[in-house]
Coordinates of C-alpha atoms (C1' of nucleotides) in Angstrom, one line a residue:
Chain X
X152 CA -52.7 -34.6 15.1
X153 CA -52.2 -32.0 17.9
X154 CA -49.3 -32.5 20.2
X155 CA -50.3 -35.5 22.5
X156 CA -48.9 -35.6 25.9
X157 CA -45.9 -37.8 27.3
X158 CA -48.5 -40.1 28.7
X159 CA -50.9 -40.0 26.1
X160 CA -48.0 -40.4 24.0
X161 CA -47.2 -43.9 26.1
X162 CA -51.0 -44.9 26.1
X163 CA -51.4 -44.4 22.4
X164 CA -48.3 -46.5 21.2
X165 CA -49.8 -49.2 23.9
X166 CA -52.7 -49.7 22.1
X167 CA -50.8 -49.9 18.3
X168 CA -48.3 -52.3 19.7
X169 CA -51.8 -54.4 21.4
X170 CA -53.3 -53.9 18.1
X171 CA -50.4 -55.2 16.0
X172 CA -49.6 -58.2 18.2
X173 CA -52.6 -59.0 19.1
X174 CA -54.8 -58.2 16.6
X175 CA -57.5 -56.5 18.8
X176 CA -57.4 -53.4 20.4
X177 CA -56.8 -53.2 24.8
X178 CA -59.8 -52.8 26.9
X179 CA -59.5 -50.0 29.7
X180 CA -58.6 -52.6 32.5
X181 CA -56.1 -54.1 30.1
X182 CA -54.4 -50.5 29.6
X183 CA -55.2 -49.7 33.2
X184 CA -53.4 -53.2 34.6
X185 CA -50.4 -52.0 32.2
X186 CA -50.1 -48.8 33.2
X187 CA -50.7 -49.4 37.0
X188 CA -54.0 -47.6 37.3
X189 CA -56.2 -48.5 39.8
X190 CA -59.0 -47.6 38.2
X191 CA -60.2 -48.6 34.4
X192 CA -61.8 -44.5 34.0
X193 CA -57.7 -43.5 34.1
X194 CA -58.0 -45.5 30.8
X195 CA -61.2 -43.9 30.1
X196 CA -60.3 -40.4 30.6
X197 CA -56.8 -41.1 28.3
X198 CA -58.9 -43.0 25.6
X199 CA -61.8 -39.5 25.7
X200 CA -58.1 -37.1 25.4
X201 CA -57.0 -39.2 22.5
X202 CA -60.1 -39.2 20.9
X203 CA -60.4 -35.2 21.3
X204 CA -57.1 -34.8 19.7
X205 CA -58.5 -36.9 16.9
X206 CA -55.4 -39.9 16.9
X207 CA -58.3 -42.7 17.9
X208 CA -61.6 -42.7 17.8
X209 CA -64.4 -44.4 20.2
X210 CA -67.3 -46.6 19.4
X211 CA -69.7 -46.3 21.7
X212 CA -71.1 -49.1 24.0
X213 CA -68.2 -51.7 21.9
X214 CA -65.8 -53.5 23.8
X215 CA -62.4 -52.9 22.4
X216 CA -64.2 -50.0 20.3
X217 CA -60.9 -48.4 19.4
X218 CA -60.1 -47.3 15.8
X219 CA -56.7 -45.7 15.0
X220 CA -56.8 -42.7 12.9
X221 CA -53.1 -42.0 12.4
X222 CA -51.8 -45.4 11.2
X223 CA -52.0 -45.7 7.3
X224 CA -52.4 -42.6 4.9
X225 CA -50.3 -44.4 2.6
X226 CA -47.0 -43.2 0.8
X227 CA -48.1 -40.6 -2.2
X228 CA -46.8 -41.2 -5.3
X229 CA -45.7 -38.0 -7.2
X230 CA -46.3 -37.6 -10.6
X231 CA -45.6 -34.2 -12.6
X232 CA -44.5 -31.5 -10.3
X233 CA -46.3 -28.8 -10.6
X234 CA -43.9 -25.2 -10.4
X235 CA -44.2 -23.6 -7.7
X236 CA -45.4 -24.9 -4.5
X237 CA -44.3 -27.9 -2.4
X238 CA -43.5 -31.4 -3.7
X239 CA -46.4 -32.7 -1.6
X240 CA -48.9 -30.3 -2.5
X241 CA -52.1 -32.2 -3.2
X242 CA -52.6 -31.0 -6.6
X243 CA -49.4 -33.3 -7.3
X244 CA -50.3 -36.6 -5.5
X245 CA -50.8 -39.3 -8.4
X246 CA -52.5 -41.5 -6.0
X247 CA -50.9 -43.6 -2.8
X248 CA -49.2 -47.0 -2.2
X249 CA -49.7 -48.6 1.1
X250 CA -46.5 -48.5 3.2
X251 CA -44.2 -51.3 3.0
X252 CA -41.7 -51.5 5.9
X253 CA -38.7 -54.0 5.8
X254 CA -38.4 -53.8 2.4
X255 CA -36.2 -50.8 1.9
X256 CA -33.8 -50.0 4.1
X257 CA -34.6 -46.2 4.3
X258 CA -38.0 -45.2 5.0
X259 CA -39.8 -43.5 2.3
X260 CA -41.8 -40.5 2.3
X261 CA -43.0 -40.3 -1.2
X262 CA -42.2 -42.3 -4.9
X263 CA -41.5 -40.3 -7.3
X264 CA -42.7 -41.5 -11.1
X265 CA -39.8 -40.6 -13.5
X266 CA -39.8 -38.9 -16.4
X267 CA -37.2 -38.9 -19.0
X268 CA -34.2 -41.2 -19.9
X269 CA -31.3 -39.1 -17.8
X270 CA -31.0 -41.6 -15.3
X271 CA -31.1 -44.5 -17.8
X272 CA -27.3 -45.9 -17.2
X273 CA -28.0 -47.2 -13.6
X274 CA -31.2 -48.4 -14.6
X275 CA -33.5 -45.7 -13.7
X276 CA -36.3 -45.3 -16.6
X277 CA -39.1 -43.5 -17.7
X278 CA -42.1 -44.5 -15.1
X279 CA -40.4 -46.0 -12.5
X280 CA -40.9 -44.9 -9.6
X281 CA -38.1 -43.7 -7.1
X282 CA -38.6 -44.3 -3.8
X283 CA -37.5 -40.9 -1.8
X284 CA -36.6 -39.9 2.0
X285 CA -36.8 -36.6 2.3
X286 CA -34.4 -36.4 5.9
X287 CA -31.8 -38.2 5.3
X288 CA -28.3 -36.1 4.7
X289 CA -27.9 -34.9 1.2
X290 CA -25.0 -36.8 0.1
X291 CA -22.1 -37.2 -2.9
X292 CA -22.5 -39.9 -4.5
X293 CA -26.2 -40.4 -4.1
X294 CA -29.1 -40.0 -6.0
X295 CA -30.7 -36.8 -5.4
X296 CA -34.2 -34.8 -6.2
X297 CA -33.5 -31.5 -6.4
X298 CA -35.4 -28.4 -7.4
X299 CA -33.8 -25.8 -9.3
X300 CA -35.0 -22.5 -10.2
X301 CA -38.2 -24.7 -9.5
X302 CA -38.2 -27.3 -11.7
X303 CA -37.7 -30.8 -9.8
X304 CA -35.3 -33.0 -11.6
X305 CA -33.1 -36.4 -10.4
X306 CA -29.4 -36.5 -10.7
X307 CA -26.5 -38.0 -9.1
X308 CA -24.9 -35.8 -6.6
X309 CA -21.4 -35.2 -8.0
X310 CA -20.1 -32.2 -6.1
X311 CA -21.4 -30.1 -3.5
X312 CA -20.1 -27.3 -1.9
X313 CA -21.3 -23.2 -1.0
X314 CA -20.4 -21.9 -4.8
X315 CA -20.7 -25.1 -6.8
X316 CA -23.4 -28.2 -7.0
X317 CA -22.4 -30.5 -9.5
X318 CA -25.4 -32.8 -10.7
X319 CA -24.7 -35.5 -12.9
X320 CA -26.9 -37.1 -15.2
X321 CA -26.4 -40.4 -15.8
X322 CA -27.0 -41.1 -19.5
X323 CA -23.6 -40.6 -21.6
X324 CA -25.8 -38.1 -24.0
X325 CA -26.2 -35.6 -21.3
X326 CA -24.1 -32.9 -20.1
X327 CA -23.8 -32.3 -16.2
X328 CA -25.7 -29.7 -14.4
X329 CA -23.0 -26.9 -12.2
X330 CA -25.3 -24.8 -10.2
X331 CA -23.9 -21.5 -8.2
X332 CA -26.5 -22.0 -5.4
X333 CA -26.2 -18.9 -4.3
X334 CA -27.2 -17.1 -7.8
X335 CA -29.4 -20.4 -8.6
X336 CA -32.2 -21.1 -6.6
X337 CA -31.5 -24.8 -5.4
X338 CA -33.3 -27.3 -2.7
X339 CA -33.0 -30.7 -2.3
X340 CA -35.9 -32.4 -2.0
X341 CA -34.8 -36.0 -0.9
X342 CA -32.8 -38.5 -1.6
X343 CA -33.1 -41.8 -3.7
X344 CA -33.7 -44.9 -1.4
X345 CA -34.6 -47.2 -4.0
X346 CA -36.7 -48.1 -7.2
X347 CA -40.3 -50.2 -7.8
X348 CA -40.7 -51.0 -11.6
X349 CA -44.5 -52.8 -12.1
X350 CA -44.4 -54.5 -15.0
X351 CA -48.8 -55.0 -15.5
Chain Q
X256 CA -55.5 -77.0 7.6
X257 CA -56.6 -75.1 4.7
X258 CA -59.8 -76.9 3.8
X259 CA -62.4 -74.3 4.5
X260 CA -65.6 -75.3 3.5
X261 CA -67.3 -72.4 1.6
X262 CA -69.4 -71.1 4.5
X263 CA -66.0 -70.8 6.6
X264 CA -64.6 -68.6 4.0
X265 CA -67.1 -66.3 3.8
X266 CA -66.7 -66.1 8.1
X267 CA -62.9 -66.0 7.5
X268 CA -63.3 -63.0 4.8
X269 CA -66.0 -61.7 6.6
X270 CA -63.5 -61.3 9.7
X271 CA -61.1 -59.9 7.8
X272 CA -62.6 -57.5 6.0
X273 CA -64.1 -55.9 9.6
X274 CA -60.7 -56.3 11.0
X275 CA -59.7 -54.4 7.9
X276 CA -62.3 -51.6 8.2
X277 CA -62.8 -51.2 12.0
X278 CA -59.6 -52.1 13.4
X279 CA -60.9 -54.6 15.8
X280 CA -62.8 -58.0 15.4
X281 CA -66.5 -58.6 15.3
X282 CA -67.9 -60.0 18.1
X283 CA -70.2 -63.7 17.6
X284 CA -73.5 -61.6 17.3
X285 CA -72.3 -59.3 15.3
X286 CA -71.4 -62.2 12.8
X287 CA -74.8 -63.7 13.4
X288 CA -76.6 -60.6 12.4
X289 CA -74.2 -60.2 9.6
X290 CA -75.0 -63.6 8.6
X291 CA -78.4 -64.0 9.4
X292 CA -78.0 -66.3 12.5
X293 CA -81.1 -66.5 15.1
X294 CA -78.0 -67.3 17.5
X295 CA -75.1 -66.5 18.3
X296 CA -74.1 -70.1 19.1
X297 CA -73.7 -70.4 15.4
X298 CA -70.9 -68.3 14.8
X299 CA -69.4 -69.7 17.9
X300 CA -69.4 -73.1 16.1
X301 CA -68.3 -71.3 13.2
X302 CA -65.1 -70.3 15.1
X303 CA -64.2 -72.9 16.6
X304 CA -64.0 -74.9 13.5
X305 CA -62.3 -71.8 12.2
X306 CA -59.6 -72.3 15.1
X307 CA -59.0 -76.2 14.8
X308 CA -58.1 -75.7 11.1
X309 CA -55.6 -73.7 12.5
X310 CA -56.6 -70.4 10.1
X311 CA -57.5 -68.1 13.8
X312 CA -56.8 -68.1 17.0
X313 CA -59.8 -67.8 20.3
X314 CA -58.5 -66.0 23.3
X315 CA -60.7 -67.7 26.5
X316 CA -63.2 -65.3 28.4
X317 CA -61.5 -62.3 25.9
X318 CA -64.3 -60.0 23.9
X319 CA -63.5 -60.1 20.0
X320 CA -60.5 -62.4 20.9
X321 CA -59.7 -63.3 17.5
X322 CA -56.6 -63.7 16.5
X323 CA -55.9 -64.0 12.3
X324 CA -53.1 -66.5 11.9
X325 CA -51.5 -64.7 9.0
X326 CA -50.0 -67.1 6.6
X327 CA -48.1 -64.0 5.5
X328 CA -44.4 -65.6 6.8
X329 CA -42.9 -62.9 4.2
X330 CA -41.7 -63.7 0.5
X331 CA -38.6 -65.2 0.0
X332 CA -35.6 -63.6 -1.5
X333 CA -33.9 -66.5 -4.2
X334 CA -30.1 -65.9 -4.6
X335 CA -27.9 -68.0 -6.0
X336 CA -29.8 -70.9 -7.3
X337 CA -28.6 -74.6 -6.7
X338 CA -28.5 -77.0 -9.2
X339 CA -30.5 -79.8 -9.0
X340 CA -33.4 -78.9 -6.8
X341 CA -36.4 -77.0 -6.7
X342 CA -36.1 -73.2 -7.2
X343 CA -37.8 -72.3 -3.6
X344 CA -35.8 -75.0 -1.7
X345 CA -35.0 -73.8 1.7
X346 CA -31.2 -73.6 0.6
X347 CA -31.6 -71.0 -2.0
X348 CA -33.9 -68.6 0.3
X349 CA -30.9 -66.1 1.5
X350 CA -33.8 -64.3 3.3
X351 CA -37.5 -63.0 3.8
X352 CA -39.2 -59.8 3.0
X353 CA -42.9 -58.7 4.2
X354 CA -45.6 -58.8 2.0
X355 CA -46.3 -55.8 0.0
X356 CA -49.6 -55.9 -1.0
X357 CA -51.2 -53.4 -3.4
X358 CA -47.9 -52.1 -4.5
X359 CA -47.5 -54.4 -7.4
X360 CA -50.6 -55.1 -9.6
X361 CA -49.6 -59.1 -9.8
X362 CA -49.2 -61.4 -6.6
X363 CA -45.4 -61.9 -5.7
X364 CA -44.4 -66.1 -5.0
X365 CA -40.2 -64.9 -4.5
X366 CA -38.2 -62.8 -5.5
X367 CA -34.6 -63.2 -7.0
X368 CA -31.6 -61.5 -6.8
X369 CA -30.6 -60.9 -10.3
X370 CA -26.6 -62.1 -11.3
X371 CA -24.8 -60.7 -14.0
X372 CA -25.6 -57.9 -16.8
X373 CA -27.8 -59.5 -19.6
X374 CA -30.4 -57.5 -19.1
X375 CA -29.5 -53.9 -18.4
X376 CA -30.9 -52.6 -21.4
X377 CA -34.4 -53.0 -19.9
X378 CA -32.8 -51.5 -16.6
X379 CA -32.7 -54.9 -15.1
X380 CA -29.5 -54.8 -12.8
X381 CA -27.3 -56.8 -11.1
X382 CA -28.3 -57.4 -7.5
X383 CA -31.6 -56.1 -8.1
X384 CA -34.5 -58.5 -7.0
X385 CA -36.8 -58.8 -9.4
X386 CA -40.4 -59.8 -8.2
X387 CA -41.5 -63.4 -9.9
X388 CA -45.3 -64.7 -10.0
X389 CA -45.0 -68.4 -10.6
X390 CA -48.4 -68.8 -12.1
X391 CA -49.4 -66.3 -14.5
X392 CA -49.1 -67.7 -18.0
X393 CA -46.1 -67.5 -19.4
X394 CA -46.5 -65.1 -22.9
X395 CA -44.5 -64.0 -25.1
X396 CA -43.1 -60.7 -24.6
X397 CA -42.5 -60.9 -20.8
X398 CA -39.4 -61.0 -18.8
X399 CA -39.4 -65.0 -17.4
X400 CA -37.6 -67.0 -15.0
X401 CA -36.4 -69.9 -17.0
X402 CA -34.2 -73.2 -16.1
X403 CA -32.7 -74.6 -19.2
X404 CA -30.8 -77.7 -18.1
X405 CA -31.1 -77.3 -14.7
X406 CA -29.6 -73.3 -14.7
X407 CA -31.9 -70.8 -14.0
X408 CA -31.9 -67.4 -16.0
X409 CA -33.8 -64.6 -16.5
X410 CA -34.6 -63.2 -20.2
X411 CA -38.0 -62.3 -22.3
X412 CA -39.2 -64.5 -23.9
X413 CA -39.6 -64.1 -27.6
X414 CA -40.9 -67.1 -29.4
X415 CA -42.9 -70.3 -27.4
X416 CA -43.5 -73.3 -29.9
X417 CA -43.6 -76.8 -29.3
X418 CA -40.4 -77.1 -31.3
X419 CA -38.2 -73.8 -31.0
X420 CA -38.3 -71.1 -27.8
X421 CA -36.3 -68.0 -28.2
X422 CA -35.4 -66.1 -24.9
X423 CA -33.6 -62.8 -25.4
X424 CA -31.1 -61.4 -23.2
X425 CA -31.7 -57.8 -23.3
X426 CA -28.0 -56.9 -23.7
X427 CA -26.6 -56.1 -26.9
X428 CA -23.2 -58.0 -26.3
X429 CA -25.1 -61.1 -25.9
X430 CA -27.0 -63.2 -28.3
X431 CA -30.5 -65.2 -28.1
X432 CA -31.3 -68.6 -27.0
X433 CA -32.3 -70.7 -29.5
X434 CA -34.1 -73.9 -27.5
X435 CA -35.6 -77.1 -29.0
X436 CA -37.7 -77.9 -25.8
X437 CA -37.8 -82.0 -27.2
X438 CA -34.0 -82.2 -26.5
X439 CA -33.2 -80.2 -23.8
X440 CA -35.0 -79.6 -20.4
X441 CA -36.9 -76.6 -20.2
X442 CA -38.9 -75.4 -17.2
X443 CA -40.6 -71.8 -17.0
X444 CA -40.2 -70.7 -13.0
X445 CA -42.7 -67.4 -13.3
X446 CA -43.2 -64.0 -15.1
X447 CA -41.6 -60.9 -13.9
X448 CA -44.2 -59.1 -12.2
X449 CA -42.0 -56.0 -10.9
X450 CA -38.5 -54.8 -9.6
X451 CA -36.9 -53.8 -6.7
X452 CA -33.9 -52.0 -6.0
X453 CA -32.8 -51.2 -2.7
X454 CA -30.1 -47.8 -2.3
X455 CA -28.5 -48.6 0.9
Chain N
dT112 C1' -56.3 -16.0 41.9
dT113 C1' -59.0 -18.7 39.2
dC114 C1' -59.9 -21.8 35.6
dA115 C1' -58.7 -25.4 32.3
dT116 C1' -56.2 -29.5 31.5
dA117 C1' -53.8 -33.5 32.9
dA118 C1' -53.6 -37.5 35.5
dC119 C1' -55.3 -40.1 38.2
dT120 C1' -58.5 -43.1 42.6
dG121 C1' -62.9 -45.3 43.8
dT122 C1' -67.5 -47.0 43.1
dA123 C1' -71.1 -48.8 40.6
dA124 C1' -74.6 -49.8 37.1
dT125 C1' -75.8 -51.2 32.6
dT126 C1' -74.9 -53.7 28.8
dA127 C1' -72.0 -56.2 25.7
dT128 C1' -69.9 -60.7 25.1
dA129 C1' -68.3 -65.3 25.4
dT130 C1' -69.7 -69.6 25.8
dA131 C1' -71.8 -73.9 27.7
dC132 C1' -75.7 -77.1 27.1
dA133 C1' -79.4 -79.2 24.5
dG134 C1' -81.3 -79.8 20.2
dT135 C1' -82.3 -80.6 14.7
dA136 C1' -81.2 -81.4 9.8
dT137 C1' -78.0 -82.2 6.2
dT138 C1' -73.7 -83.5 4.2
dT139 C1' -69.5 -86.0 3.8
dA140 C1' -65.8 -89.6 4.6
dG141 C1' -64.5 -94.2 5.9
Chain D
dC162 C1' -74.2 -97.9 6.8
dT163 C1' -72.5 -95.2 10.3
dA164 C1' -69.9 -91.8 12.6
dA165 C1' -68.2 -87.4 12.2
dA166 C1' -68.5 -83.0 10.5
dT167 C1' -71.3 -79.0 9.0
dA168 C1' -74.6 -75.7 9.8
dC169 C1' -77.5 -74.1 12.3
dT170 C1' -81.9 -72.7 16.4
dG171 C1' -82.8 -71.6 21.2
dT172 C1' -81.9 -70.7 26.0
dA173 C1' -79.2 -69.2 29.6
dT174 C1' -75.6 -67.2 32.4
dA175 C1' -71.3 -65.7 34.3
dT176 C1' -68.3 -62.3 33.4
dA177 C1' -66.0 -58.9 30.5
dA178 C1' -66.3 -54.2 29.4
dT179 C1' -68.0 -49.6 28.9
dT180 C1' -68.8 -45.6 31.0
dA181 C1' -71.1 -42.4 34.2
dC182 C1' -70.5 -39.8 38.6
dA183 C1' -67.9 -38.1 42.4
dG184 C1' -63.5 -36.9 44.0
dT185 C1' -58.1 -35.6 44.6
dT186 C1' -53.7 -33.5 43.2
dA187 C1' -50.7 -31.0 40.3
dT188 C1' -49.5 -27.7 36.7
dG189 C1' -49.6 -24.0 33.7
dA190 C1' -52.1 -20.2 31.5
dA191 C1' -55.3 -16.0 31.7

DNA sequence: TTCATAACTGTAATTATATACAGTATTTAG
DNA sequence: CTAAATACTGTATATAATTACAGTTATGAA
């Protein structure tokens, strides 16, 4: 989506919050009355932006003809990362889950499906999938993906400081990970939110 | 309220689905010529015996006023379980989460907040909400909600016969429950459909 | 300076939509 | 058996809604 306007901004999130109470997308007069136009083509004209920038689009000649683009891409679920490029990169995507606010407390931005028994001693196993922010602060004491020398593993965050990362895995059979970042190549990719298990 | 007759549901569904895939609601001709009605009066009829069993709501003089009353109130989260009643009683539902829909591959009735350590080794934890369906059939091999004597645990469930039901705690510390169903009470709440665990 | 974009006012026409009223035929519950 | 509910056809109309055209004012970029 290209950058919308303040107002377009304002008009756009008027018609998801109509939408989502509602259940029916605003007319013009009804964003018009809102907004304190005087005239439903203000509406018009803000609808015809919106739907250049591609966030909405218009059918034609249909009352309440609005159709959100933005709204629901889904959260992708990460299977084997691929070295190399981004965590996100297409070519990684497993497939999506629709979102699911309110149930975590975080917001997610992708699962990741595990792989391995490191994390098996706080109940993290093979094929669950983690559920992973990628903005929140990178933490001790939390659950971390991190990427080093580009391979993309999940560890607790023991220790973290300019010359030493401690990672620890937590299954008693393995040994932890100390990283010298700056001789290491090191990113953190997000942090653990929470966990979905599907038992089908 | 929820006695649709068959045409009803496929005008409900039908709603739905265009709410689903257009964002907005069909208007009554558009349900007519979805339907095959030579008027639109027909699918007006068809609404408003939609909205006095309670499933929509009609906003007056409003285009595509229809309003889905979603009987999604959220899923309830079961902690500790009382003696005595039934497992969903209002007193055990410490609180709500939304639907989730798609992320699981079986329907969720509740879900409960899992006490104590008797199954870890399956990476069940405590405080973990595990999700429960309440009607898939209960099979050997799954993890089940079970009340033996008016407790309420959570184990798989290794043998089902009339006479003798094994449920294993999935702990090596502990040991299996040998049950003759003829002389003590034994109820099976649901299946273990999936877990959640929330990193807060 | 000039042109494009943004953000409106004001008017008006066409058409999309809700919805009442008057029927008919069939099915269902008391 | 009868009244109510279901499932429509058919007609009609007020009004809800889209959307074009013609302007105004302000702003920032070429």
């Amino acid at each position: 989506m290209k950058n919308l306007t303040k107002r377009q901004s304002e008009i756009f999130n008027f018609i998801k919050e109509e939408i989502e109470s509602n259940g029916y997308p605003p007319t013009r007069s009804e964003i018009s009355r809102t907004f304190g136009f005087k005239s439903p083509n203000a509406a018009e004209d803000h609808l015809k932006a919106l739907k250049k920038k591609g966030v909405l689009d218009l059918a034609a000649g249909t009352s309440r003809g609005i159709t959100l683009n933005n709204e629901s891409s889904g959260i992708p679920v990460i299977g084997l990362v691929s070295a190399g490029g981004p965590i996100l990169a297409e070519e990684n995507i497993e497939k999506t889950l629709p979102k699911n606010p309110g149930i975590l407390s975080h917001g997610v931005d992708f699962y990741l499906k595990v792989k391995g028994d490191s994390m098996i001693d706080v109940g993290i196993f093979e094929n669950d999938l983690i559920a992973i922010n990628k903005n929140l602060p990178v933490k001790t004491g939390n659950i971390v993906v991190a990427r080093i020398n580009n391979e993309v593993t999940v560890k607790t965050l023991l220790k973290l400081s300019n010359k030493l990362v401690i990672l620890k895995p937590e299954n008693s059979s393995y040994e932890d990970l100390e990283i010298n970042p700056t001789k290491e190549s090191l990113v953190f990719e997000g942090t653990c939110v929470g966990l979905l298990r599907d038992f089908s």
